[in-house]
Coordinates of C-alpha atoms in Angstrom, one line a residue:
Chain A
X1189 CA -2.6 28.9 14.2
X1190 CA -4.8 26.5 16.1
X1191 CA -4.3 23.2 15.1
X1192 CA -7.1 21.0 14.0
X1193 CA -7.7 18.0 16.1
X1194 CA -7.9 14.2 14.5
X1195 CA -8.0 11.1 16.1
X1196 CA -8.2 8.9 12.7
X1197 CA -7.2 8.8 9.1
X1198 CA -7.0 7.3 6.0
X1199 CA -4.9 7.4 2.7
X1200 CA -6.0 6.9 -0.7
X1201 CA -3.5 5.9 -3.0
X1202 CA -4.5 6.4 -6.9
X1203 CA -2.8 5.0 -9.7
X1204 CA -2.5 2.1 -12.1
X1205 CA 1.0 2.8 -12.1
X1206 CA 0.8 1.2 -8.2
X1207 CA -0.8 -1.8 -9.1
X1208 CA 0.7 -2.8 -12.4
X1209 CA 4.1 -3.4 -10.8
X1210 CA 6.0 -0.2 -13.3
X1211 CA 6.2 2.2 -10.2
X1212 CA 6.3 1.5 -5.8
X1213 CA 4.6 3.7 -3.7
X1214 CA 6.6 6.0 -2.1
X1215 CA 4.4 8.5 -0.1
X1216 CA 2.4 6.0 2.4
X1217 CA 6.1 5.5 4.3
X1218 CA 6.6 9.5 4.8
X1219 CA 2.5 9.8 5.5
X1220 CA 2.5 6.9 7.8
X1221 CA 5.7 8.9 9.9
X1222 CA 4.3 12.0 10.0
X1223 CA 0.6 10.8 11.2
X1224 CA 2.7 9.1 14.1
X1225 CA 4.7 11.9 15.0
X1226 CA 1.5 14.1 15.4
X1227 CA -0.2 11.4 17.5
X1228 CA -3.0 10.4 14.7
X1229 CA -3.8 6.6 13.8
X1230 CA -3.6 6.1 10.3
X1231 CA -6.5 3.0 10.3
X1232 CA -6.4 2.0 6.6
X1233 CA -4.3 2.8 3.2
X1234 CA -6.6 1.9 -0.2
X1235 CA -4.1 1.6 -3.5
X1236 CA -6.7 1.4 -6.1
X1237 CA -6.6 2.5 -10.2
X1238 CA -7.0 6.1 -12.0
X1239 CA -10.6 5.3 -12.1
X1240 CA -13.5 8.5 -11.8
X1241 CA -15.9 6.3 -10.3
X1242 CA -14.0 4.0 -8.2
X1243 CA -12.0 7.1 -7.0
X1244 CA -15.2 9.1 -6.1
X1245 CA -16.9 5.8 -4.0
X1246 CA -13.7 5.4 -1.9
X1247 CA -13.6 8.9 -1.0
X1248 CA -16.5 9.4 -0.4
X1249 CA -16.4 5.9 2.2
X1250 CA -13.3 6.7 3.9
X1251 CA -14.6 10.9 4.3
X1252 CA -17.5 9.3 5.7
X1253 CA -15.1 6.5 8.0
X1254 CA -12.5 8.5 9.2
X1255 CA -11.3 12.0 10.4
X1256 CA -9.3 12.8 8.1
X1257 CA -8.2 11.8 4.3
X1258 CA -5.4 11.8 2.1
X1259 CA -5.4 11.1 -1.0
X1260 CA -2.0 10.6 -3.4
X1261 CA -2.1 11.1 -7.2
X1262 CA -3.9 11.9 -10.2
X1263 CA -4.0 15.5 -9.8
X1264 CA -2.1 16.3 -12.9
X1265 CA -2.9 17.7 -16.2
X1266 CA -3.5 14.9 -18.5
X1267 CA -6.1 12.6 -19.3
X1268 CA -5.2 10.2 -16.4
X1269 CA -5.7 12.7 -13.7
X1270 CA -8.9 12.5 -12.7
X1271 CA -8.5 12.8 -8.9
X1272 CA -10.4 16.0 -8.8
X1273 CA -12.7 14.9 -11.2
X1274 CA -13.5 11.9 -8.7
X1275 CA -14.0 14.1 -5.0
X1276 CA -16.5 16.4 -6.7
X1277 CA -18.4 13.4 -7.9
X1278 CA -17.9 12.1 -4.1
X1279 CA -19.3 15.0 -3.0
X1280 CA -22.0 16.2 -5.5
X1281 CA -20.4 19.1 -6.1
X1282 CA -18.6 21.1 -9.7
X1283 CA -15.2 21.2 -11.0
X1284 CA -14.7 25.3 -11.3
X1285 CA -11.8 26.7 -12.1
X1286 CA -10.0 28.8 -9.0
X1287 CA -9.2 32.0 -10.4
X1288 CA -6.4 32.8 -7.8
X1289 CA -4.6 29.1 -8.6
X1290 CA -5.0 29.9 -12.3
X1291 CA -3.1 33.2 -11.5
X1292 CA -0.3 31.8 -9.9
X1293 CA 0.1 29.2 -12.8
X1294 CA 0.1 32.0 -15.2
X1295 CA 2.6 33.9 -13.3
X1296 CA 4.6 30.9 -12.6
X1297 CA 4.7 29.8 -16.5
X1298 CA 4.6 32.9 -18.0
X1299 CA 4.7 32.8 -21.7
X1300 CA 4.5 29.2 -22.0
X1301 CA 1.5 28.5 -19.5
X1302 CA -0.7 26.5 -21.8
X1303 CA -4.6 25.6 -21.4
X1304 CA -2.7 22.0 -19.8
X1305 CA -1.1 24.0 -16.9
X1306 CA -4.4 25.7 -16.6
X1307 CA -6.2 22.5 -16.0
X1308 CA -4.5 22.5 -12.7
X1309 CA -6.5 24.9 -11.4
X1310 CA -9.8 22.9 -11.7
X1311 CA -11.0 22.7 -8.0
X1312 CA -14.0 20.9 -6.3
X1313 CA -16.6 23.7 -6.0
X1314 CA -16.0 24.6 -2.2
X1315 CA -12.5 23.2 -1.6
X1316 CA -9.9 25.0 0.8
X1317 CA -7.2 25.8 -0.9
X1318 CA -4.3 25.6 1.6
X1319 CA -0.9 27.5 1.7
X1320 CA 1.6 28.1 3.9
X1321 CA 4.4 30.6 4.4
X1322 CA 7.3 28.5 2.5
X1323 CA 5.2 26.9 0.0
X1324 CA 2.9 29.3 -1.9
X1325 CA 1.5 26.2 -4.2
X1326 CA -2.0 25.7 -2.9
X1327 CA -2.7 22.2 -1.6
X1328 CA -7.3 21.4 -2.4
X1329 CA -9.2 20.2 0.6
X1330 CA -12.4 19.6 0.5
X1331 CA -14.5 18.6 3.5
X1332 CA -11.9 15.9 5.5
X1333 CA -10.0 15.2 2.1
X1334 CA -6.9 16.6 1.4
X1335 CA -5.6 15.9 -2.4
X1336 CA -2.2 15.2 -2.2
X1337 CA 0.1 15.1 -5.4
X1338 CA 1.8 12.0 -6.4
X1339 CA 5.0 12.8 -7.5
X1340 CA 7.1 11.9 -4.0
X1341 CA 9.3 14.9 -3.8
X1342 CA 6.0 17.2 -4.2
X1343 CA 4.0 14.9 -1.2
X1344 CA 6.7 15.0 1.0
X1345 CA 7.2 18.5 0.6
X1346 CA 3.3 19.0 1.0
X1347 CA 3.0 17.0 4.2
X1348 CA 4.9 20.6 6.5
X1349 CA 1.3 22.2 5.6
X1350 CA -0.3 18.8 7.3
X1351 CA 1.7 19.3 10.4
X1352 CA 0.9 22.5 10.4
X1353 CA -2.9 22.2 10.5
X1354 CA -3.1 19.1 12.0
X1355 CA -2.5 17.3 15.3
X1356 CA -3.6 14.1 17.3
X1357 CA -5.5 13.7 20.2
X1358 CA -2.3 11.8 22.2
X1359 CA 1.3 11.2 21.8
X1360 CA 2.9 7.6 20.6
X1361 CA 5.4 6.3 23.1
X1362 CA 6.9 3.3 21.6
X1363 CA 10.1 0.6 22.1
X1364 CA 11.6 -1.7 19.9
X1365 CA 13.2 -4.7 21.5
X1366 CA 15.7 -7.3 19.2
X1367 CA 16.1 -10.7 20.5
X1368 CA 18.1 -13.6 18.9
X1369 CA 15.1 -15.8 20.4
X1370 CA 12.7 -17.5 17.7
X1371 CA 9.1 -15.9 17.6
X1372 CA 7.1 -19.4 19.2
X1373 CA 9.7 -19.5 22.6
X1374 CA 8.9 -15.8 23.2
X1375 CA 5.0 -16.6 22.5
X1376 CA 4.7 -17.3 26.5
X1377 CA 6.6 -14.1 27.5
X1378 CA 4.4 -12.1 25.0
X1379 CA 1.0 -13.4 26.4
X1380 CA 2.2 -12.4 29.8
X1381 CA 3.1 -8.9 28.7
X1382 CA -0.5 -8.7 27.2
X1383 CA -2.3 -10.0 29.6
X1384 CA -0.8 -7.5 32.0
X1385 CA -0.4 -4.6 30.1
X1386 CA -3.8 -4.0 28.0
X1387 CA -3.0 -0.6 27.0
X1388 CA 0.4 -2.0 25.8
X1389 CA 0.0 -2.9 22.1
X1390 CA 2.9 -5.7 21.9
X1391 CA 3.9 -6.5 18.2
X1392 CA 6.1 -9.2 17.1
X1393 CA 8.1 -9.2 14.2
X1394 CA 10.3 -12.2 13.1
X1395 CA 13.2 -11.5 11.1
X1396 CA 14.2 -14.3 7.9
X1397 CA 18.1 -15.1 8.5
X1398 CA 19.2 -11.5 9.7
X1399 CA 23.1 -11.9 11.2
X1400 CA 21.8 -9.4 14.2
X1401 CA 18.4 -10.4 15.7
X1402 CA 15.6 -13.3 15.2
X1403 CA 12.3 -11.5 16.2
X1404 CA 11.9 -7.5 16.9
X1405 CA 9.0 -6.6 19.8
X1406 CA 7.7 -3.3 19.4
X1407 CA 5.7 -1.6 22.6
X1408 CA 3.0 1.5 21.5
X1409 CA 1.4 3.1 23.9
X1410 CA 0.2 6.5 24.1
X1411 CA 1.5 7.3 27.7
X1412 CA 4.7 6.8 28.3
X1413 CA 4.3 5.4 31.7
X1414 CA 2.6 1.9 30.7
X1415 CA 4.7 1.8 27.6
X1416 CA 7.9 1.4 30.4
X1417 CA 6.3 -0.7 32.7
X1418 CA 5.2 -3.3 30.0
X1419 CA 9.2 -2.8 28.5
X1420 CA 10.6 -3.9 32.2
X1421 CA 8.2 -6.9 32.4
X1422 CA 9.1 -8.1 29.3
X1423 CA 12.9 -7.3 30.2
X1424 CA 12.5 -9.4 33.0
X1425 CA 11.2 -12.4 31.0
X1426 CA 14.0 -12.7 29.1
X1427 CA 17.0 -14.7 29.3
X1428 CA 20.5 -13.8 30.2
X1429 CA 22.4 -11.9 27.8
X1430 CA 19.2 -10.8 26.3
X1431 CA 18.2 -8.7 24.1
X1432 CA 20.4 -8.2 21.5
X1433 CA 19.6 -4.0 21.7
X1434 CA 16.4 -2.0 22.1
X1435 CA 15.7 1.2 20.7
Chain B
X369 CA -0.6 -28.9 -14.1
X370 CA -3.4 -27.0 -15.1
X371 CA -3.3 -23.6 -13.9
X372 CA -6.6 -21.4 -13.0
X373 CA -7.2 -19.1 -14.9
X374 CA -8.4 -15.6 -13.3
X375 CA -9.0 -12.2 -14.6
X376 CA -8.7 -10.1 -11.4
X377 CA -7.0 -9.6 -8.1
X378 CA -6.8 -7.7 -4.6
X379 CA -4.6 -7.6 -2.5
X380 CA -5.2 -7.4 1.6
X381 CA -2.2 -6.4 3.3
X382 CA -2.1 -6.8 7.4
X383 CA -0.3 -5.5 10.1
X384 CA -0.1 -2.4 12.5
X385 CA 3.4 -1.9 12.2
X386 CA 2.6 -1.0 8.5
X387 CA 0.4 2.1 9.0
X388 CA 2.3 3.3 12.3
X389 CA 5.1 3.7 9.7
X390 CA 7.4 1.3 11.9
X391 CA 7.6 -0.8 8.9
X392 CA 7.0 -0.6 5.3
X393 CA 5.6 -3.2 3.1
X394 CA 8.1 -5.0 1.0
X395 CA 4.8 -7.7 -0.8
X396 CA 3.2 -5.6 -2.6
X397 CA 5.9 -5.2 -5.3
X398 CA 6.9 -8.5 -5.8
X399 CA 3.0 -9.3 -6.1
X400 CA 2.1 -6.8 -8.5
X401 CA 5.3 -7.9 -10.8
X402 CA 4.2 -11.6 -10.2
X403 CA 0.0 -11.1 -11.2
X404 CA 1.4 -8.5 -14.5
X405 CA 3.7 -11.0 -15.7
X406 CA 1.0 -13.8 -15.5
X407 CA -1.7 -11.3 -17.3
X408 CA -3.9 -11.1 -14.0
X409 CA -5.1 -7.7 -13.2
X410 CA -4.3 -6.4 -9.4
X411 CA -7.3 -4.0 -8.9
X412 CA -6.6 -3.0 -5.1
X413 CA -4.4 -3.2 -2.1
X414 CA -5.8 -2.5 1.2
X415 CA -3.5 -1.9 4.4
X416 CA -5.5 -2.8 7.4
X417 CA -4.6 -3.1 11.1
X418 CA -4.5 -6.6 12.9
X419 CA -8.0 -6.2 14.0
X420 CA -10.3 -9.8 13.8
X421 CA -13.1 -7.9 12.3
X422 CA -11.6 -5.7 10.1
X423 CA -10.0 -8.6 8.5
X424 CA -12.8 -10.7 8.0
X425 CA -15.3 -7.8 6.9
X426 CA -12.1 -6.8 4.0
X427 CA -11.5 -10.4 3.2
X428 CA -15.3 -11.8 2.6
X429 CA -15.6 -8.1 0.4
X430 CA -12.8 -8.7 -1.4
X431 CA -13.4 -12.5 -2.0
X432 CA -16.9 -11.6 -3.7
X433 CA -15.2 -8.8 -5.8
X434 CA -12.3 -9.9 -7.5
X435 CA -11.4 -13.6 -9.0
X436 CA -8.6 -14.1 -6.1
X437 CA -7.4 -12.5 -3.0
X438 CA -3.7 -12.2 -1.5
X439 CA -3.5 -11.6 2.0
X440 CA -0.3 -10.9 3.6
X441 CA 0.8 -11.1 7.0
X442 CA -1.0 -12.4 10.4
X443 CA -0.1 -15.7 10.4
X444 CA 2.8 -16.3 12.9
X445 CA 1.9 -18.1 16.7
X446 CA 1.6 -15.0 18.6
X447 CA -1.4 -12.9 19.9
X448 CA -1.1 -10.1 17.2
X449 CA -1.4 -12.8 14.4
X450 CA -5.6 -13.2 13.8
X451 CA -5.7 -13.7 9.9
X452 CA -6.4 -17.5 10.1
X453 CA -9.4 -16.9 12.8
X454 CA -10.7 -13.4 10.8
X455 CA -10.6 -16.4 7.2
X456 CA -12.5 -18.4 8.9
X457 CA -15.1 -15.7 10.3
X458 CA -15.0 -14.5 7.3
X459 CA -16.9 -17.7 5.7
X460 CA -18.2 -18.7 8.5
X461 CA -16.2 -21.9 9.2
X462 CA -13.8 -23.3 12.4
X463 CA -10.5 -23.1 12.8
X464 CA -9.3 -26.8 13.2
X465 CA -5.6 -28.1 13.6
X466 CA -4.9 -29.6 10.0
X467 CA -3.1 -32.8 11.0
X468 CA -0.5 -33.3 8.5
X469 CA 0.8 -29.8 8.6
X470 CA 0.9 -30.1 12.6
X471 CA 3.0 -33.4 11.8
X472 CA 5.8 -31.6 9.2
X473 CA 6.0 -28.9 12.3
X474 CA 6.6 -31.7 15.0
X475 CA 9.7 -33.4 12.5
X476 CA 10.7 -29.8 11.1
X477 CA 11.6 -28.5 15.0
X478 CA 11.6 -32.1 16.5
X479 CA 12.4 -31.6 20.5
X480 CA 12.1 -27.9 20.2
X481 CA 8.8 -28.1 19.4
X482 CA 5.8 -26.0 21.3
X483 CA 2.2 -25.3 21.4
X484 CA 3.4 -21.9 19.8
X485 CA 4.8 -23.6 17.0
X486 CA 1.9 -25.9 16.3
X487 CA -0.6 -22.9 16.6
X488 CA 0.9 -22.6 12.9
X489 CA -0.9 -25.3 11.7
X490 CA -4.9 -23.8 12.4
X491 CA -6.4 -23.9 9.2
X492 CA -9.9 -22.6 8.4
X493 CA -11.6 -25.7 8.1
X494 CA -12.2 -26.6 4.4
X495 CA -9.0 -24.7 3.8
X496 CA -7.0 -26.2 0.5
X497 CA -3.4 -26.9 1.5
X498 CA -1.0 -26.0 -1.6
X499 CA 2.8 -27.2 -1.8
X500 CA 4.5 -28.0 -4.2
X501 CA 7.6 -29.9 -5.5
X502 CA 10.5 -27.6 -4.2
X503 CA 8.3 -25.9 -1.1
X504 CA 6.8 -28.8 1.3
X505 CA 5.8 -25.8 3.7
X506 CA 2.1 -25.2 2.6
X507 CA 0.3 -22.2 1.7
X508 CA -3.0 -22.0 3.0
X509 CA -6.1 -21.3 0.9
X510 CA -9.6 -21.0 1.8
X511 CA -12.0 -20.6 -1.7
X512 CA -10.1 -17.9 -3.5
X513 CA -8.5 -16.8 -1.0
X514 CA -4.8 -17.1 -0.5
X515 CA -3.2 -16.6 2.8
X516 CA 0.4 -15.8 2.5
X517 CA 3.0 -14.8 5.0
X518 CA 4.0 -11.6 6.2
X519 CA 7.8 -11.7 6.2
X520 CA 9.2 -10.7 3.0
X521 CA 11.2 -13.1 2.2
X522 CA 8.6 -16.0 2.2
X523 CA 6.0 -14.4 0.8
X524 CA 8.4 -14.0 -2.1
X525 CA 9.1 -17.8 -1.9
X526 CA 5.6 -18.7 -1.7
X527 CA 5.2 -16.4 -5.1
X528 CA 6.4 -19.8 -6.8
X529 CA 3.3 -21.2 -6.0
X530 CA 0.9 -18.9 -7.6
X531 CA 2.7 -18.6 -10.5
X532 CA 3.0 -22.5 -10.9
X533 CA -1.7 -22.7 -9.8
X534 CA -2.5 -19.6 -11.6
X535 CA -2.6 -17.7 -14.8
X536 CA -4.7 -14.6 -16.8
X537 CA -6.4 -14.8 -19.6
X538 CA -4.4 -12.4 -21.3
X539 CA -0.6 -11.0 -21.9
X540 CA 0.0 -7.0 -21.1
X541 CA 2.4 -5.6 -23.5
X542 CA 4.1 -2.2 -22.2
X543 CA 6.5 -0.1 -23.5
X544 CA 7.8 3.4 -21.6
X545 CA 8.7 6.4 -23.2
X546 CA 11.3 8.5 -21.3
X547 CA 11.0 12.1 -23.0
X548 CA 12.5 15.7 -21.5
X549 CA 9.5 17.4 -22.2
X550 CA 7.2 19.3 -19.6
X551 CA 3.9 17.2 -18.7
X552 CA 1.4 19.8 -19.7
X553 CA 3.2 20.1 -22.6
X554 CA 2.7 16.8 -24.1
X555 CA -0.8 17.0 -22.7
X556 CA -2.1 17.7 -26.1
X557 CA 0.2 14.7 -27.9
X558 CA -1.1 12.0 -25.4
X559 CA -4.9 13.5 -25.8
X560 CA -4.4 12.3 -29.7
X561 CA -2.7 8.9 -28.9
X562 CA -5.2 8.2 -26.3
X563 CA -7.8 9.4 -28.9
X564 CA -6.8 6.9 -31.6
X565 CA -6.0 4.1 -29.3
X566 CA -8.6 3.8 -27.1
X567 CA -7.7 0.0 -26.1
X568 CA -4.0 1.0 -25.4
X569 CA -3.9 2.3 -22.0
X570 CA -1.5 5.1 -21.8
X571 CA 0.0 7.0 -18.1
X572 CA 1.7 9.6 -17.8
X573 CA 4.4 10.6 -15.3
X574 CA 6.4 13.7 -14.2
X575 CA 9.9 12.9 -12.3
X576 CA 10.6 15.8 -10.3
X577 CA 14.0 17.5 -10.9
X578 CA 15.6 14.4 -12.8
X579 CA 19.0 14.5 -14.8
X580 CA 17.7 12.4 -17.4
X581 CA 14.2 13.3 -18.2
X582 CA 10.7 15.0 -17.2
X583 CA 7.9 12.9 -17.9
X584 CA 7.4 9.1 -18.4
X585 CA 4.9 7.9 -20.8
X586 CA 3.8 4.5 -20.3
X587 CA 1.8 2.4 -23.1
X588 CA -0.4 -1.0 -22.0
X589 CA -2.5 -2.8 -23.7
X590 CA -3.3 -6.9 -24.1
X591 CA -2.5 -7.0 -28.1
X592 CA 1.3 -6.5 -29.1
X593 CA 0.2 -4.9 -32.6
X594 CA -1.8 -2.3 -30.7
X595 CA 0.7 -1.3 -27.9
X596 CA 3.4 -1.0 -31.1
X597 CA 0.7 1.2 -33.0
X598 CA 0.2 3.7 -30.3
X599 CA 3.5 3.4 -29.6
X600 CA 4.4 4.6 -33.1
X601 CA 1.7 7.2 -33.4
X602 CA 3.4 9.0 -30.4
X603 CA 6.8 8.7 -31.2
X604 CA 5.8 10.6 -34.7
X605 CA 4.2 13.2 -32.9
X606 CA 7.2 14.1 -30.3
X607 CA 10.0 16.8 -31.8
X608 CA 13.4 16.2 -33.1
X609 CA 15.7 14.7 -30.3
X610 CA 13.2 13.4 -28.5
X611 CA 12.4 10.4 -26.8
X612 CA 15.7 10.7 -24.2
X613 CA 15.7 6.8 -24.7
X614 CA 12.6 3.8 -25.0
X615 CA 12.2 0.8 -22.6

């Protein structure tokens, strides 16, 4: 299959669980990875609360922003689920009911497959519904917006059918230096790399007492070429017996 | 001291090496915990890119929206750290050297001291300076804004500070149900607690092939009496043997 081509993206993470402090977000790390490894920029991550109307106005913002969206959560079956709910507001569309999903629930719960399990059918009218060879579960898109589950295990497992259909415009080369030299001394070295690398994005990362290394500099480019050369200048800066390793 | 009292929050979380998944953020948590046990309500994180723009667009948004704003990370001396400048474009003020925080960077690094180091102390002008008895390293804040570090371990720190300026108006009260019972199952259970209790906030949350249990049932509200009705009402309702165990 022909990948789909996306330079940009954006993540929508839903649910008060987030930003009450009971739960951590777990599925922006494994998103964030994955977007890299297929060459996308991931631009901006929104954690907001299981709200229809505040869901639907992001969506519909970052759809509008960006190439591509994810959003994490509030697709399950009870009363604080109302992901799907919010992207057919976003899009002025109907929540119908997919009659192939509702089949597979049935089959899946048999006997016990209640109007609760049902409810997980409930589509945006006009949304993809996206399988793959190992995972038969359907995963809704609609338009640029792909609704991702929240429960970790499920996103992670959901995010193969994202590399599948997806891929980036450019490759990420990257470096990661350690020094055991304090962030302001290597501020000099940094400017020089900069200024003679600008399609070198230098980060610099200080590290709070760590036995190993005082400040990490990480080198992104997206060819490999200019990533090395900037590397080797900023090698050169360096003192003797630095750095402590690069990766 | 008197402490501020404020209703709602956002958070603005900065740095490229966040959504390139090279990092992940370690604030948020800590926050959240901080802002629940003080009865302030964090309605949204953002995760943005260290772009000048972007910052200052995000913070002047969320400064109008929310009682105060957290931002986190940007504020070291090298090139990729813009959050003071993007403050200060934000409202439309300079960047000046604040004079006594340049001073307590001269004696804190004495001869070691650089231009690097001092970049530290750029304020937006206008800026409030907050320290307090056991931290003599101030946090800046411009209006409601608070800009707090990025490295983990200060930004904890500087979490002292807020707690000791600021305070909600209420007190969340929150109990969690851990039950081995299907989601869609209790569907119809939470749909009557939710029902009776509409100012008890209850979430809901399936744990993917746990040992202990399948769903998590969380119960919020800002009246200890209401949280312990609902709480009661649901606890009734579940079968013999269940809850697993209550937190």
């Amino acid at each position: 299959m022909q990948r789909e081509v996306v330079r940009t993206a954006a993540a929508l993470v839903i649910g008060n669980e987030l930003l009450s402090g009971k739960t951590q977000d777990e599925n922006l790390a494994p998103l964030t990875k994955t977007l890299r490894g297929l060459g996308v920029r991931l631009c901006r991550a929104v954690l907001i609360e299981d709200d229809l109307d505040t869901i639907a106005n992001e969506v519909l913002a970052l759809h509008r922003a960006y190439d591509v969206v994810f959003t994490s959560g509030g697709v399950g079956p009870t009363h604080d689920d109302v992901t799907i709910d919010a992207v057919a507001r976003a899009f002025g569309t109907e929540v119908v009911i997919d009659a192939a999903f509702a089949r597979l629930i049935e089959e899946a719960y048999g006997d016990k497959c209640t109007e609760a399990h049902l409810r997980m059918a409930r589509v945006p009218k006009g949304s993809e519904l996206i399988t793959s060879a190992e995972i038969s579960w359907p995963t809704v898109r609609f338009a640029n917006v792909w609704v991702m589950p929240g429960v970790p295990e499920i996103f992670r497992m959901k995010l193969t059918m994202v590399r599948e259909r997806l891929t980036g415009p450019v490759t990420f080369y990257s470096s990661s230096v350690f020094t055991r030299i304090e962030e302001s001394e290597l501020k000099p070295l940094l400017d020089q790399v900069v200024l003679s690398h600008p399609e070198v994005e230098v980060g610099s990362y200080p590290k709070w007492r760590d036995p190993v290394y005082k400040t990490k500099i990480t080198l992104d480019a997206t060819r490999e070429e200019a990533k090395r050369a900037a590397l080797e200048l900023f090698l050169s800066l360096l003192p003797a017996g630095e750095p402590e390793h690069i990766e």
